[in-house]
GROMACS .gro file of C-alpha atoms in nm:
model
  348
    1UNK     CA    1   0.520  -0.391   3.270
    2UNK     CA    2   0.756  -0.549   3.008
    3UNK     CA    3   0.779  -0.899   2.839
    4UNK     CA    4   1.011  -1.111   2.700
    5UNK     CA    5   0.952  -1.166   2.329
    6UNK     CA    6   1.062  -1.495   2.201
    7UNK     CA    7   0.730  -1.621   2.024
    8UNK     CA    8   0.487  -1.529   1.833
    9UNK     CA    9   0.222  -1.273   2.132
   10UNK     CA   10   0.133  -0.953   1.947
   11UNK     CA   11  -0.237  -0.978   2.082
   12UNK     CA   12  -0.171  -0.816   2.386
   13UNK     CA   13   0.018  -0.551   2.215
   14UNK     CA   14  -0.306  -0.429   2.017
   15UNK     CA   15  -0.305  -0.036   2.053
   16UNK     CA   16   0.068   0.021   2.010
   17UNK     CA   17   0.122   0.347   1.886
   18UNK     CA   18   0.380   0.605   1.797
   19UNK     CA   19   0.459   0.894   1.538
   20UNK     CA   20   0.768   0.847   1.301
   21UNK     CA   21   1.059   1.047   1.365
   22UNK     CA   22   1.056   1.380   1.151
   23UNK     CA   23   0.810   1.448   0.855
   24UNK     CA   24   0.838   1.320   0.488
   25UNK     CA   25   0.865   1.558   0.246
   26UNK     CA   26   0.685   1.526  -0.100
   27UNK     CA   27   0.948   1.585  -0.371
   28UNK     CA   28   0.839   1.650  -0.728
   29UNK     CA   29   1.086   1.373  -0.861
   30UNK     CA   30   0.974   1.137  -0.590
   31UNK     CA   31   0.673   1.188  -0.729
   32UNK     CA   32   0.770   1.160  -1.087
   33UNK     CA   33   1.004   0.898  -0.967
   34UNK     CA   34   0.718   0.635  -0.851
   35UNK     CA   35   0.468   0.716  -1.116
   36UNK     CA   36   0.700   0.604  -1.328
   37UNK     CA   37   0.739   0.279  -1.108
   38UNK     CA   38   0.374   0.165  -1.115
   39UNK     CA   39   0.370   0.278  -1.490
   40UNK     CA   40   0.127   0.594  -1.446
   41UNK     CA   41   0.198   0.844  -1.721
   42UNK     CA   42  -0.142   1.078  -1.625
   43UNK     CA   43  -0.002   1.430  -1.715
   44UNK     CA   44  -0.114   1.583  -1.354
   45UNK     CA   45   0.165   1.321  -1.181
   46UNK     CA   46   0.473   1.458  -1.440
   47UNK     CA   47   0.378   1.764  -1.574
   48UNK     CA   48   0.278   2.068  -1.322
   49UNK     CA   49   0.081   2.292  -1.539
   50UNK     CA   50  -0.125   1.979  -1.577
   51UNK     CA   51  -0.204   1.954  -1.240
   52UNK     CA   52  -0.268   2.319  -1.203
   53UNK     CA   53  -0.531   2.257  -1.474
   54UNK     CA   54  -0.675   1.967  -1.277
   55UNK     CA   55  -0.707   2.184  -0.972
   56UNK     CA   56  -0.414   2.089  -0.811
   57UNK     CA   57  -0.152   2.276  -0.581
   58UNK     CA   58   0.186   2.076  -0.727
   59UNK     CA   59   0.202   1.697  -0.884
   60UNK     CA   60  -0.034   1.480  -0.747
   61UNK     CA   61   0.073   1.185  -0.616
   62UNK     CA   62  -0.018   0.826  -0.710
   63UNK     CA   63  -0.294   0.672  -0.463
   64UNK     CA   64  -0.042   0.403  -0.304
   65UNK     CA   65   0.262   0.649  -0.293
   66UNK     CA   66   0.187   0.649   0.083
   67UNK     CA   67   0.341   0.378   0.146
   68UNK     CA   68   0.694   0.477   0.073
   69UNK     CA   69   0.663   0.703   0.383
   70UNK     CA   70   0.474   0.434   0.585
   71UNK     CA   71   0.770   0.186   0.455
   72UNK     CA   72   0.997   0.366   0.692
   73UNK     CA   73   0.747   0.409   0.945
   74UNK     CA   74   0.634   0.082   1.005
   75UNK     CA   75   0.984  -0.068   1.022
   76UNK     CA   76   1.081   0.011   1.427
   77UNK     CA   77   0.693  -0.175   1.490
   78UNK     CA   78   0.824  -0.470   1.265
   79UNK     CA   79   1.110  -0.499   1.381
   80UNK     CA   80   1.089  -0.415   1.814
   81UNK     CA   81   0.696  -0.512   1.863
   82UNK     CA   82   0.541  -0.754   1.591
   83UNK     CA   83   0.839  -1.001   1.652
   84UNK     CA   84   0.875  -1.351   1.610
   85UNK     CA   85   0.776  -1.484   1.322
   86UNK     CA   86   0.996  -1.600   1.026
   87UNK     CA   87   0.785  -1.422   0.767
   88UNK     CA   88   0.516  -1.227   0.645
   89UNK     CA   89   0.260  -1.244   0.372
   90UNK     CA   90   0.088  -0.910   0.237
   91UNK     CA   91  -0.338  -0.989   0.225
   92UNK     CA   92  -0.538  -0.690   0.237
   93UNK     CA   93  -0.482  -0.325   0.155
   94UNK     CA   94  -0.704  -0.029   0.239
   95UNK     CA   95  -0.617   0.327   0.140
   96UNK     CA   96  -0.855   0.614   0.260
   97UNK     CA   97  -0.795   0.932   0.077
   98UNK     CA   98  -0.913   1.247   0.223
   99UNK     CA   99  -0.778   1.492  -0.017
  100UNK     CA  100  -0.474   1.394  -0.253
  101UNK     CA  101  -0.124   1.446  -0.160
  102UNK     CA  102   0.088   1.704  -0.346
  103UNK     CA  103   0.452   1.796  -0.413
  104UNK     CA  104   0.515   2.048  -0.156
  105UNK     CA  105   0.343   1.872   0.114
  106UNK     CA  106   0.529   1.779   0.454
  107UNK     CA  107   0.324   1.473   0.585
  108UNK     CA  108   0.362   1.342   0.969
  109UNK     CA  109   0.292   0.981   0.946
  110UNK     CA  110   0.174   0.768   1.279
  111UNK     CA  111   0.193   0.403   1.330
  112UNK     CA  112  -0.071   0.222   1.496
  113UNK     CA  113  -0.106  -0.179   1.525
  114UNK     CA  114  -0.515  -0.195   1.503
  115UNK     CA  115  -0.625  -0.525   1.515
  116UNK     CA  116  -0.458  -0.914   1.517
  117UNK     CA  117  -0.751  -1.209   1.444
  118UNK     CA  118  -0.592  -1.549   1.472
  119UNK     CA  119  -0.748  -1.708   1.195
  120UNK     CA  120  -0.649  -2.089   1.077
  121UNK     CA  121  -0.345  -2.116   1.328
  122UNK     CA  122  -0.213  -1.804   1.170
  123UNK     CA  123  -0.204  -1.410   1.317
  124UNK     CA  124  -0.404  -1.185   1.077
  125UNK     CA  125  -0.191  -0.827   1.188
  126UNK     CA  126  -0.350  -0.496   1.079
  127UNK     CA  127  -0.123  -0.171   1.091
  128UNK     CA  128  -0.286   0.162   1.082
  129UNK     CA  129  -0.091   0.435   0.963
  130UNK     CA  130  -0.214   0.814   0.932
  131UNK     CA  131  -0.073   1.056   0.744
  132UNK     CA  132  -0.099   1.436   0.866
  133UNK     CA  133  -0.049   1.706   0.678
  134UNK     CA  134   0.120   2.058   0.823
  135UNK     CA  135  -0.222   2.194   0.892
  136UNK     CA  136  -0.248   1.918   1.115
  137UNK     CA  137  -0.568   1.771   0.876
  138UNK     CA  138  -0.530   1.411   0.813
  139UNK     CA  139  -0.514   1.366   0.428
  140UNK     CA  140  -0.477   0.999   0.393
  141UNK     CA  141  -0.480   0.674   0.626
  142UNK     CA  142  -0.354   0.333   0.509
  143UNK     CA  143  -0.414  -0.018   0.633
  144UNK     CA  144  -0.241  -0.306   0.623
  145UNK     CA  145  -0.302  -0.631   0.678
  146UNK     CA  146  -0.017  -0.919   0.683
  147UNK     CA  147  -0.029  -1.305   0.825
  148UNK     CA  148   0.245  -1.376   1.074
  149UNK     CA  149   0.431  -1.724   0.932
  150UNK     CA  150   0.657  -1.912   1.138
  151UNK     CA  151   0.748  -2.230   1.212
  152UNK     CA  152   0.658  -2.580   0.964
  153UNK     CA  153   0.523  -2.360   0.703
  154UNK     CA  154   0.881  -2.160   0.677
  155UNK     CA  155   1.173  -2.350   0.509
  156UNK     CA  156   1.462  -2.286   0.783
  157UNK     CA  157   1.749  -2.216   0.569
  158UNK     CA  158   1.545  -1.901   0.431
  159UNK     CA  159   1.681  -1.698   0.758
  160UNK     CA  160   2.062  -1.712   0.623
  161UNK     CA  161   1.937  -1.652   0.293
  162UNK     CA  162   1.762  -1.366   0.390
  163UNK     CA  163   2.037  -1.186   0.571
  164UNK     CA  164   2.308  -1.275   0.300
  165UNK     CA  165   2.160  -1.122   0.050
  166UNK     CA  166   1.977  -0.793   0.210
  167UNK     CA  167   2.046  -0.464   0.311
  168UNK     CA  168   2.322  -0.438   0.593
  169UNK     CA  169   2.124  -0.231   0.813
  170UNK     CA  170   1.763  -0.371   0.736
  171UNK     CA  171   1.604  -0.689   0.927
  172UNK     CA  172   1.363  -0.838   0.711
  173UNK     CA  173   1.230  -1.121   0.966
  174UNK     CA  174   1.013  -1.028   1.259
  175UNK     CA  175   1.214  -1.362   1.458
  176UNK     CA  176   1.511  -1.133   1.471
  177UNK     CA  177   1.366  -0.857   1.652
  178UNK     CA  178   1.638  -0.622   1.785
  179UNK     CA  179   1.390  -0.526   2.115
  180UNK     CA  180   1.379  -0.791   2.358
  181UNK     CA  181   1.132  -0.630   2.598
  182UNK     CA  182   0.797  -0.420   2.454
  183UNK     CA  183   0.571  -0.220   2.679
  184UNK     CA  184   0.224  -0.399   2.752
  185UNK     CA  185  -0.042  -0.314   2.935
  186UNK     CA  186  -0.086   0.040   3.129
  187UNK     CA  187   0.244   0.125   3.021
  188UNK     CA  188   0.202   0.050   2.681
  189UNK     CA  189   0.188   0.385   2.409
  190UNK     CA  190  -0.142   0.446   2.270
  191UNK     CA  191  -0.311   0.658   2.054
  192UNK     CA  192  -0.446   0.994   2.204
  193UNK     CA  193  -0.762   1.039   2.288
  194UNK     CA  194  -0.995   1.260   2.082
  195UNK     CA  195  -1.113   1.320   1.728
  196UNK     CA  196  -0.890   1.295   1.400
  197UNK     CA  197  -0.891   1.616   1.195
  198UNK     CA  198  -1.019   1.497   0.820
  199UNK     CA  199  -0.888   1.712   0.583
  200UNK     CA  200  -1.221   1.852   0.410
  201UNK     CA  201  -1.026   1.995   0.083
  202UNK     CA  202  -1.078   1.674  -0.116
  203UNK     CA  203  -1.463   1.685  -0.063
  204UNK     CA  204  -1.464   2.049  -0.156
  205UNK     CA  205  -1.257   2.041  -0.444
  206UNK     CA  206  -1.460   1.966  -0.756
  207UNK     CA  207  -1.355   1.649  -0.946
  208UNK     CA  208  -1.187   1.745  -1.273
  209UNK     CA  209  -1.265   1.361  -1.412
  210UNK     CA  210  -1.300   1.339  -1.788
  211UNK     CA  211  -1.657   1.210  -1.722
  212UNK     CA  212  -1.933   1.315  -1.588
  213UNK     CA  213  -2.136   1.114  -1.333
  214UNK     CA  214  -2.427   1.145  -1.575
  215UNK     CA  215  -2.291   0.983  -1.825
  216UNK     CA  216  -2.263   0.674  -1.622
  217UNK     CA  217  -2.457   0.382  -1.559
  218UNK     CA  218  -2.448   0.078  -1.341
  219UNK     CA  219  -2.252  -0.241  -1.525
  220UNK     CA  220  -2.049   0.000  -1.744
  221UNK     CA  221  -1.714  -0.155  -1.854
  222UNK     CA  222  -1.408  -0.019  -1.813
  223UNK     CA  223  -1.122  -0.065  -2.125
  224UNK     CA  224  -0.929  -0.327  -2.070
  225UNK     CA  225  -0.542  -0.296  -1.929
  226UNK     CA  226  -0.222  -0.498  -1.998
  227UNK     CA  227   0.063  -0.409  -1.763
  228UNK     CA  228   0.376  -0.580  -1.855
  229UNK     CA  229   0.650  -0.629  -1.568
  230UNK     CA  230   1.032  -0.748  -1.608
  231UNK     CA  231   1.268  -0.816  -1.316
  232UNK     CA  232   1.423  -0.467  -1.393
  233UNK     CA  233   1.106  -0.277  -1.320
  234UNK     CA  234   1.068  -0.519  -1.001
  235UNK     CA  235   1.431  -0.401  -0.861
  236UNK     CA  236   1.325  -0.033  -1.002
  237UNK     CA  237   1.030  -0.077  -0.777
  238UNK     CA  238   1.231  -0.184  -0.457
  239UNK     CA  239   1.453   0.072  -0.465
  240UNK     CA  240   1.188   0.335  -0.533
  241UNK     CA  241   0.920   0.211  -0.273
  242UNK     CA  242   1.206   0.081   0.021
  243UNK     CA  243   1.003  -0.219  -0.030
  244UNK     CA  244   1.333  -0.465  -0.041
  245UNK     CA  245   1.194  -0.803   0.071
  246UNK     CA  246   1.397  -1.051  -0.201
  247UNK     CA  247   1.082  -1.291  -0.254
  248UNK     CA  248   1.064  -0.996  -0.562
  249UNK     CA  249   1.423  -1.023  -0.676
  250UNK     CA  250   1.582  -1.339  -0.575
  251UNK     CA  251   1.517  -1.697  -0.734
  252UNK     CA  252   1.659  -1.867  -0.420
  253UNK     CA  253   1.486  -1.699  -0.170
  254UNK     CA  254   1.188  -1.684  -0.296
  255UNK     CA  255   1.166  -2.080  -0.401
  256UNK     CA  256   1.280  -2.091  -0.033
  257UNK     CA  257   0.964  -1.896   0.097
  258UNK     CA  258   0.740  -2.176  -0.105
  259UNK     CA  259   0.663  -1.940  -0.426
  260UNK     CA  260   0.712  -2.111  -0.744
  261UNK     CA  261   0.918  -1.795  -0.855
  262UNK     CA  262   1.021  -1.435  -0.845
  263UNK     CA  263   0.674  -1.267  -0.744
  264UNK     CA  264   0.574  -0.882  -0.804
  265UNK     CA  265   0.527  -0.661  -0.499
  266UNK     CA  266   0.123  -0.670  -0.376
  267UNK     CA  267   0.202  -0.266  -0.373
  268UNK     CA  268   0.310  -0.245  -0.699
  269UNK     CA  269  -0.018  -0.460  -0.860
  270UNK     CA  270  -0.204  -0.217  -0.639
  271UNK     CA  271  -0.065   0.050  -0.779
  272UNK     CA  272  -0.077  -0.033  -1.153
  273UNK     CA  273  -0.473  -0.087  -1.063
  274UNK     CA  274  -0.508   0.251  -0.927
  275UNK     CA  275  -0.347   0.426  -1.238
  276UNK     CA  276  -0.578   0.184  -1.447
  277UNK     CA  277  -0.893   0.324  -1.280
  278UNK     CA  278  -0.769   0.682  -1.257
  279UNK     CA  279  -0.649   0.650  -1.674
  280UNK     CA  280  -1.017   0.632  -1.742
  281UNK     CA  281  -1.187   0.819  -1.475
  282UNK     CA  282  -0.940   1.114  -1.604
  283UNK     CA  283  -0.842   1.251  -1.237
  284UNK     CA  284  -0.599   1.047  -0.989
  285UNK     CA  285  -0.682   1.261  -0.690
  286UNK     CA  286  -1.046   1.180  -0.696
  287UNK     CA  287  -1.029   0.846  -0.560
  288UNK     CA  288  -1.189   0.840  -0.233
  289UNK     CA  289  -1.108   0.498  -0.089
  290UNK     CA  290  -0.923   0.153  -0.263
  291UNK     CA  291  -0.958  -0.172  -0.092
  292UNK     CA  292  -0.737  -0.483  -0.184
  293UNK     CA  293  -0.782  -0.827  -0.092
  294UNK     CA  294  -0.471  -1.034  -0.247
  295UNK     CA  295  -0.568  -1.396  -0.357
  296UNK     CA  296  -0.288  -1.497  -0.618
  297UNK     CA  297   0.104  -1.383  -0.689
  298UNK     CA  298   0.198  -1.224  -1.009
  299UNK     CA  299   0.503  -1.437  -1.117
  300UNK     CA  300   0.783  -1.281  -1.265
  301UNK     CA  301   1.006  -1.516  -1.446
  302UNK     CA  302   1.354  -1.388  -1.552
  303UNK     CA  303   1.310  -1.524  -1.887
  304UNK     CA  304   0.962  -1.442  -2.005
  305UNK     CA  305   0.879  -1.148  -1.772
  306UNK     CA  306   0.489  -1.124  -1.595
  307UNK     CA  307   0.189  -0.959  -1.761
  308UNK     CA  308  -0.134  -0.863  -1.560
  309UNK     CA  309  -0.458  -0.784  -1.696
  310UNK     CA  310  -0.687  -0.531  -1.519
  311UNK     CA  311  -1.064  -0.455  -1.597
  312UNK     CA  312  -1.357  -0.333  -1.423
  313UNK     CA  313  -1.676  -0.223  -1.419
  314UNK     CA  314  -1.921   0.020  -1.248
  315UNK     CA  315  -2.062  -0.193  -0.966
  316UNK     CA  316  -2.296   0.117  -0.833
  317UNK     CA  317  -2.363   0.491  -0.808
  318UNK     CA  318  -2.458   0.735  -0.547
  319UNK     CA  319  -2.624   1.006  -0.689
  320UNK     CA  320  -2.625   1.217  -0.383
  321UNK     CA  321  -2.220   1.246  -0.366
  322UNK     CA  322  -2.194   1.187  -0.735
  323UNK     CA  323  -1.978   0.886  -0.636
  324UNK     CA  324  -1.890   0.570  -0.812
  325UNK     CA  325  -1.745   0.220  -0.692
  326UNK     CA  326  -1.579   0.008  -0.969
  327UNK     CA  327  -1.544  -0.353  -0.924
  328UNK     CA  328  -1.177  -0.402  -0.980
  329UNK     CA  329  -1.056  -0.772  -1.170
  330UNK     CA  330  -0.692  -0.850  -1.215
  331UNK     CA  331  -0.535  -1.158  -1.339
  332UNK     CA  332  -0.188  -1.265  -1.399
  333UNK     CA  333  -0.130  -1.615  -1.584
  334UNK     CA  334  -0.516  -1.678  -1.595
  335UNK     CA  335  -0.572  -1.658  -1.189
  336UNK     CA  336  -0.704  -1.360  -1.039
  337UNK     CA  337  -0.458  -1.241  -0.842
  338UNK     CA  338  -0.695  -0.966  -0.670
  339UNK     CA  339  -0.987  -1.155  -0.484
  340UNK     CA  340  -1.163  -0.872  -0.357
  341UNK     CA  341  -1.095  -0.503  -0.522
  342UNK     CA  342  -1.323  -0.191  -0.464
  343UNK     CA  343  -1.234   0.141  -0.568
  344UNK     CA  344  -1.500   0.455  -0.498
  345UNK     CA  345  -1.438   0.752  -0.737
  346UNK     CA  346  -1.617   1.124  -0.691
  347UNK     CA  347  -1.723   1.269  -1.032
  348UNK     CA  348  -1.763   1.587  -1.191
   0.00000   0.00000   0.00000
């Protein structure tokens, strides 16, 4: 069975699945490339004798470098299947790390739409992607969660704005959908049946953290961050990440989508918290899980530049898996721009 896609209908489409074309491959100046990007300068990301030191294989990557591969991934289901709408607004991140990604590494990445809530009027759309290594153990999976915006809330000249100013070859707006008929029902592509492979290397691999677990205790402060942005290390960003969306580059467009200016990419705020937390735990790769819920935009203004603040604190411990989970705060121009931001952290 096929349907014509002219509005906004991804609910029936819940389940759509597919693996991306080829594998990625994890380059050490990728790697160096997008550390640099979300300003992480911890040695085992740059330097490889660092890494080997911290138990590692090759550089780690950063926690959100995933999705640079799921970028790519995700743009046929954008693009042929979650269609229709004239924008879409990044609100929730989850990353689930299984064991951390290295330079060397070949990763398979899958695309699965998960879940759509209609909350307020407006589609809450959840992508799943999972990325595989070449053992065939899943090392990482990624959520994301968008809102669907179309219609009286989009200013309609933003659609020639849009596509005079992008990419040639990339559609930014789910309304121009290149597929005009998407598989529902029996026919539809799903996910196979039976059990994921977790990788079990990152729970067997001890932590090389700086601290020990014993040497924390429940309310502990973390040191508090400033991460300065400029409109070069926005464009930096985009090119680095794929992430090209102009809300994070152009005035115009982005006054057009309703923002009061030039906003920072949600991934690249989630990824300057990440290095924050990792900075003081000592060890990137033990990061476990990082949940984002966005509440605020960083601005970016041409003339003055953005500045967030990050701190945190140790909001509880599990003694059994020596395991912490920090309470993550961010703030940009005195709002919090992170409403809801957990990170859990093994320890040595």
């Amino acid at each position: 069975m096929t349907v014509e896609v002219d509005a906004p209908d991804v609910a029936s489409r819940v389940g759509y699945y597919y693996l991306a074309d080829g594998s990625y491959g994890v380059e050490r100046e990728k790697v160096r490339e997008y550390a640099r990007a979300v300003q992480d300068w911890h040695p085992a990301h740059w330097d490889e004798s660092a890494a080997v030191e911290c138990g590692y294989g090759g550089l780690v990557v950063p926690l959100t470098f995933v999705s640079i591969p799921a970028m790519a991934a995700n743009r046929k289901l954008f693009e042929d299947v979650v269609v229709g709408y004239d924008m879409f607004v990044q609100t929730e991140q989850v990353f689930e790390q299984y064991r951390p990604i290295v330079s060397g590494d070949r990763l398979v990445t899958d695309v699965e739409l998960s879940s759509v809530r209609r909350i307020a009027g407006r589609d809450l759309i959840t992508v799943t992607n999972t990325f595989t290594d070449e053992a065939g153990e899943v090392v990482h999976v990624m959520h994301t969660t968008v809102v669907g915006v179309s219609g009286e809330d989009v200013d309609p000249g933003i659609t020639d704005a849009v596509e005079n100013v992008m990419i040639h070859d990339v559609k930014m707006l789910g309304r121009n959908g290149s597929a005009a008929e998407v598989e529902t029902g029996e026919n539809m592509p799903v996910r196979p049946e039976g059990e994921m492979n977790l990788s079990p290397r990152g729970a067997e691999r001890e932590p090389s953290t700086t601290l020990s677990f014993d040497d924390l205790s429940v309310g502990d402060e973390l040191p508090i961050r400033e991460a300065h942005l400029t409109r070069g290390d926005l464009v930096n960003y985009a090119g680095v990440s794929g992430d090209s969306n102009p809300i994070h580059w152009d005035d115009r467009v982005a006054r057009l989508a309703g923002l009061p200016d030039v906003i920072a990419h949600g991934m690249l705020t989630m990824g300057l918290g990440a290095g924050f937390v990792s900075a003081w735990s000592g060890d990137p790769g033990a990061i476990t899980r990082y949940r984002v819920r966005l509440s605020n935009t960083a601005i970016v203004s041409a003339d003055e530049g953005g500045r967030i603040d990050f701190s945190g604190r140790v909001k509880s411990l599990d003694p059994d898996t020596r395991s912490a989970v920090i309470a993550l705060v961010a703030k940009s121009g005195g709002r919090k721009i992170f409403g809801l931001a957990t990170i859990d952290i093994r320890f040595r």
